[in-house]
Coordinates of C-alpha atoms in Angstrom, one line a residue:
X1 CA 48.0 97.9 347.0
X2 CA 48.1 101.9 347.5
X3 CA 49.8 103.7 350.1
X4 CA 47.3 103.6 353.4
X5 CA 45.4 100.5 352.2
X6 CA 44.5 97.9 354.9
X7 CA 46.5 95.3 355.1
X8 CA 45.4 91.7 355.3
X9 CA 45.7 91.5 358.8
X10 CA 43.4 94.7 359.1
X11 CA 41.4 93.4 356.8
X12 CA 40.6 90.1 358.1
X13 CA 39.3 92.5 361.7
X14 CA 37.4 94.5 360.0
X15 CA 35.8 93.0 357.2
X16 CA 33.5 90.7 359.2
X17 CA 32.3 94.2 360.4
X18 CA 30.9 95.8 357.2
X19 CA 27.5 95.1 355.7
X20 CA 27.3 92.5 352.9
X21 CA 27.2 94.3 349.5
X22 CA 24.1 92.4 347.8
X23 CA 24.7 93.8 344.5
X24 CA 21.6 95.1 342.4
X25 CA 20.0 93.8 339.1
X26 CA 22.3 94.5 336.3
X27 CA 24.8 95.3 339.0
X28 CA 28.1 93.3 339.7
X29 CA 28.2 93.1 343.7
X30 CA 31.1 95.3 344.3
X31 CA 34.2 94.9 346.8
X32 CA 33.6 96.2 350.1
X33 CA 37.5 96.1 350.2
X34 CA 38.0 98.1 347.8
X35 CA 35.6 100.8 348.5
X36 CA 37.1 100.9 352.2
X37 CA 40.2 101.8 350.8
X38 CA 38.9 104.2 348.3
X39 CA 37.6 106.2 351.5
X40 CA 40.6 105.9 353.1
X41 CA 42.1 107.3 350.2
X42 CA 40.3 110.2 350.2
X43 CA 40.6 110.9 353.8
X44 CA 44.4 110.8 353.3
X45 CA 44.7 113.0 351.0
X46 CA 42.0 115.2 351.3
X47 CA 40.7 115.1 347.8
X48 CA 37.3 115.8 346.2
X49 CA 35.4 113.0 345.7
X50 CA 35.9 112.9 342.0
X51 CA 39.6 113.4 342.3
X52 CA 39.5 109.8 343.7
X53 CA 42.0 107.6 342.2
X54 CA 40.6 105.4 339.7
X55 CA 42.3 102.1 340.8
X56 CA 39.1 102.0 343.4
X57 CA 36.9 102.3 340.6
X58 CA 34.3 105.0 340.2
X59 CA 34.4 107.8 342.2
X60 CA 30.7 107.7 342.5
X61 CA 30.7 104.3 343.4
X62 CA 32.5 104.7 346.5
X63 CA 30.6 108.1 347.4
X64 CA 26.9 106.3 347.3
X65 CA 28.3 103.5 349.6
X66 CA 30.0 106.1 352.2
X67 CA 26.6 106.3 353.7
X68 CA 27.1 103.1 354.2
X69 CA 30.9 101.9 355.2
X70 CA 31.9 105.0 356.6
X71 CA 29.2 106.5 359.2
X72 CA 27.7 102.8 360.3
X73 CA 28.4 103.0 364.1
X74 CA 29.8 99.5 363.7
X75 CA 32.6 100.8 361.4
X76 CA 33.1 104.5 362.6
X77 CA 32.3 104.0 366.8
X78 CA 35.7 103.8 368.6
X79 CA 33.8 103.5 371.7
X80 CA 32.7 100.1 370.6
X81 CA 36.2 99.0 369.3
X82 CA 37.4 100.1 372.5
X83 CA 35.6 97.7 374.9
X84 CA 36.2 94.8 372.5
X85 CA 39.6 95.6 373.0
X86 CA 40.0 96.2 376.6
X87 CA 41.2 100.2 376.9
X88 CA 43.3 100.9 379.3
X89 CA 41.1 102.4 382.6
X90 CA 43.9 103.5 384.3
X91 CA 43.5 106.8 382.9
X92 CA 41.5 108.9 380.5
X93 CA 42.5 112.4 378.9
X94 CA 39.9 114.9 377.3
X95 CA 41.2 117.2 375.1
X96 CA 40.2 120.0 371.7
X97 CA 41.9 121.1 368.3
X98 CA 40.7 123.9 366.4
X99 CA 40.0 122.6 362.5
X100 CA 40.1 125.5 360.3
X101 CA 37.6 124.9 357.4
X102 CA 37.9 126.1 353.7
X103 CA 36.8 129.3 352.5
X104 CA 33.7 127.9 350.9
X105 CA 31.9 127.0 354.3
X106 CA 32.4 130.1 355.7
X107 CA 30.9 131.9 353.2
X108 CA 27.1 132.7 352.2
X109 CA 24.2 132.4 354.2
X110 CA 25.0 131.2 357.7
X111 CA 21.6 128.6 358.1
X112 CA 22.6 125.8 359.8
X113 CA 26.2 126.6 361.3
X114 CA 25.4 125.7 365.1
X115 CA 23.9 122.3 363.7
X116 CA 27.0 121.5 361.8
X117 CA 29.4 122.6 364.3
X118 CA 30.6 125.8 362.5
X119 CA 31.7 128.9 364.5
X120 CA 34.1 131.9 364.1
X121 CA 36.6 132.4 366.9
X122 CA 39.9 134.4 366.8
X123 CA 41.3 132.1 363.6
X124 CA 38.0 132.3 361.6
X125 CA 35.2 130.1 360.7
X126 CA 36.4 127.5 362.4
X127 CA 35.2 123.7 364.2
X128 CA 36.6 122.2 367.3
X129 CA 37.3 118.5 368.1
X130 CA 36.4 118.0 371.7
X131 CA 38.4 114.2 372.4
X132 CA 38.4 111.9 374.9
X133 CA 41.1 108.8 374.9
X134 CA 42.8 105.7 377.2
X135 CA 45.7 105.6 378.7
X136 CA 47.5 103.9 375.3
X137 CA 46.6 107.5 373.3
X138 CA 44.1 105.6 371.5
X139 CA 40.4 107.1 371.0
X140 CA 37.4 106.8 372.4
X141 CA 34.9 109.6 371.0
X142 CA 34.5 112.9 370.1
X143 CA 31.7 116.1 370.6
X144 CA 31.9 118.0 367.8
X145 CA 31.1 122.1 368.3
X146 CA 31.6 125.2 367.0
X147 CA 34.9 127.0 367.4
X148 CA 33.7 129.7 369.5
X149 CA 32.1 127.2 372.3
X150 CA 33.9 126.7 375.2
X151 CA 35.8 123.3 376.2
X152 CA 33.8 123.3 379.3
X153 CA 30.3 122.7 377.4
X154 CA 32.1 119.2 376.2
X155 CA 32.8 118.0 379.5
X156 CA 30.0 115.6 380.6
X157 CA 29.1 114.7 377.2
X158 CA 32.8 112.9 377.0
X159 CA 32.2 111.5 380.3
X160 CA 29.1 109.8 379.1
X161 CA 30.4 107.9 376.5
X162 CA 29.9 104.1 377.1
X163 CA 33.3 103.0 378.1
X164 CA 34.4 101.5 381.2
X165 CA 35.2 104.0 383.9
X166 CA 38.8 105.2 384.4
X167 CA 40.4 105.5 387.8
X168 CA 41.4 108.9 386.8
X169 CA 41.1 112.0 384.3
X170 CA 43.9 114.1 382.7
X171 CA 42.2 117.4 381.0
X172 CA 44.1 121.1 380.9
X173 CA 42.2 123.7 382.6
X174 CA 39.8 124.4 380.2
X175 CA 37.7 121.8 381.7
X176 CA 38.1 123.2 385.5
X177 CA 35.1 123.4 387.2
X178 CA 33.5 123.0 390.6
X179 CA 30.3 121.0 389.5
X180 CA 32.8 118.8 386.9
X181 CA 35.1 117.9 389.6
X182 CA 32.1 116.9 391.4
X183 CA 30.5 114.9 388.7
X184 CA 34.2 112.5 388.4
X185 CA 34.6 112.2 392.0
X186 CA 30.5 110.9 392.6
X187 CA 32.0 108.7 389.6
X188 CA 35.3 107.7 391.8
X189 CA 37.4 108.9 389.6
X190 CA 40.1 111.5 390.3
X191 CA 40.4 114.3 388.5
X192 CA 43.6 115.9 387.3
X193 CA 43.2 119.2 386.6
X194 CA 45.3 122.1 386.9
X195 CA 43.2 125.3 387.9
X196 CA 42.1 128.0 386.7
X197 CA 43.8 131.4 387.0
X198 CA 40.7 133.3 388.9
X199 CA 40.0 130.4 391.3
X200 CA 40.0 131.7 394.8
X201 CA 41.4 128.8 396.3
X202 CA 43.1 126.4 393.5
X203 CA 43.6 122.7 394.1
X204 CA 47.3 121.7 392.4
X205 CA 46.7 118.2 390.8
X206 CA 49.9 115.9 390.7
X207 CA 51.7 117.4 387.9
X208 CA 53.6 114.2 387.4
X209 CA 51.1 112.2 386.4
X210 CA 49.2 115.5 384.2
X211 CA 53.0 115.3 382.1
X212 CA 50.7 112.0 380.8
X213 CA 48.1 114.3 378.9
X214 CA 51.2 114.5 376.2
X215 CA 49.2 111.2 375.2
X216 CA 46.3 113.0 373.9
X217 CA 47.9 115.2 372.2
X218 CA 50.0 112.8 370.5
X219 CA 46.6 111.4 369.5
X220 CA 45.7 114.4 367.4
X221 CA 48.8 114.8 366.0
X222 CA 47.9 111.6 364.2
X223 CA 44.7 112.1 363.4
X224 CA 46.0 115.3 361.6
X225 CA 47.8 113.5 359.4
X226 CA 44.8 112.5 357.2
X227 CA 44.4 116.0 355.2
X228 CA 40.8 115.4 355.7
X229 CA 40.8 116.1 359.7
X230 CA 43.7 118.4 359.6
X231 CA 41.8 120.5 357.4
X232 CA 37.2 120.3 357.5
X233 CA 36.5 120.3 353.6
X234 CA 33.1 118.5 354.7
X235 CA 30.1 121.3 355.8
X236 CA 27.9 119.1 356.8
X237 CA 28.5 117.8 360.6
X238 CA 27.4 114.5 360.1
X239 CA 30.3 113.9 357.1
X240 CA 33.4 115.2 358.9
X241 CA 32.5 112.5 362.0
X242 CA 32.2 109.8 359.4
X243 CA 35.8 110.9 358.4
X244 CA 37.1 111.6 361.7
X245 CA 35.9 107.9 363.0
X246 CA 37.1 106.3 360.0
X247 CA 40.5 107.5 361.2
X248 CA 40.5 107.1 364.9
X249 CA 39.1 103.5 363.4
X250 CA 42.3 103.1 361.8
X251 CA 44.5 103.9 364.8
X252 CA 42.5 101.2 366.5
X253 CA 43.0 98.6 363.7
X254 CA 47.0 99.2 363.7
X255 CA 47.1 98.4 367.5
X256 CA 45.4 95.3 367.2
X257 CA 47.8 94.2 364.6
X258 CA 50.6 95.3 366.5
X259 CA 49.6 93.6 369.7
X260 CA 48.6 90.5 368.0

């Protein structure tokens, strides 16, 4: 077993998940195991494809089944992991992280940049991670944009993932807004907000309970330890949220075990 492989216990959770590998004429059915972890692999380390190591077998191999393993919503959808589990509704954070991307996908002609969630801002060609997760740090979806958009446009589309409701939402003030604050309390849930600068007339949350939206944060922090999210080697949109849900995946898998 390589470093970052699922364990057994992991295994036996998320195995029953994946489609069967039926195997091809003149084709040995492969290991859906084993390509698993070759994925993982690479979104560890944050290596080209064909730098994969070879005890998962061919590189290729594991690429062609990617489509496969890694963006099936049954695999990659922490919002569906999350109401098997029963999250946490006592409170919900939204958050964003800048990803700067490699040289390569900032350069040349710029068709198709908006579609895959590529922008410049003040650090470059850059993506941003818009998050939304329970009160245990854990995830529950992401809205992908350019880096230039701002965390406002993010809001309702977090909201209207299909999770259960939280009693309350911790967000920075990015995400202040009169029609927002609206929207959560029609919802009934309060929202915790610090505001904005310019506002006329600010309304002070409870700052004791916003010292919780460390939890999101935390949440990235782990995320960005898979090279593949700290860093967007992947230009098209639809690739970097098979990676990024393979990992928030992963977070979910270690807190079964651990509460098991």
């Amino acid at each position: 077993m390589g470093r970052g492989d699922l364990s057994d216990a992991e295994w036996e959770l998320i195995g029953p998940l994946l489609p069967p590998e039926r195997g091809r004429w003149a084709r040995p059915t492969g290991d859906n195991r084993l390509f698993l972890n070759g994925m993982l692999h690479v979104l560890r380390v944050g290596c080209p494809w064909r730098d994969m190591h070879e005890r998962y077998g061919k590189w290729n191999s594991v690429y062609v089944r990617f489509p496969a393993l890694g963006r099936t919503r049954r695999v990659g959808c922490p919002a569906s992991n999350a109401g098997r589990s029963g999250a946490d509704r006592r409170l919900a954070a939204h958050d964003r992280q800048h990803q700067r991307s490699r040289p390569r996908l900032g350069s040349g002609r710029k068709r198709g940049a908006c579609a895959n969630a590529l922008g410049r801002s003040r650090g470059g060609f850059t993506s941003k991670i818009h998050a939304r997760c329970d009160n245990q740090g854990l995830p529950l979806g992401f809205i992908l944009t350019g880096g230039e958009a701002s965390d406002y446009t993010a809001a309702e589309p977090l909201m209207e993932i299909p999770v259960a409701a939280p009693k309350a939402l911790l967000a920075d003030k990015g995400y202040d807004g009169d029609r927002f604050r609206e929207s959560l309390l029609i919802r009934g849930i309060l929202p915790i907000i610090p505001p904005r600068s310019n506002r006329k007339v600010p309304e002070h949350p409870d700052y004791r309970r916003y010292r919780d939206r460390n939890r999101v944060e935390r949440m990235f922090g782990k995320l960005k330890q898979q090279r593949r999210i700290a860093t967007r080697y992947d230009k098209t949109v639809l690739s970097f949220e098979s990676f990024l849900n393979l990992a928030a995946t992963r977070l979910w898998l270690k807190s079964f075990v651990n509460t098991a």
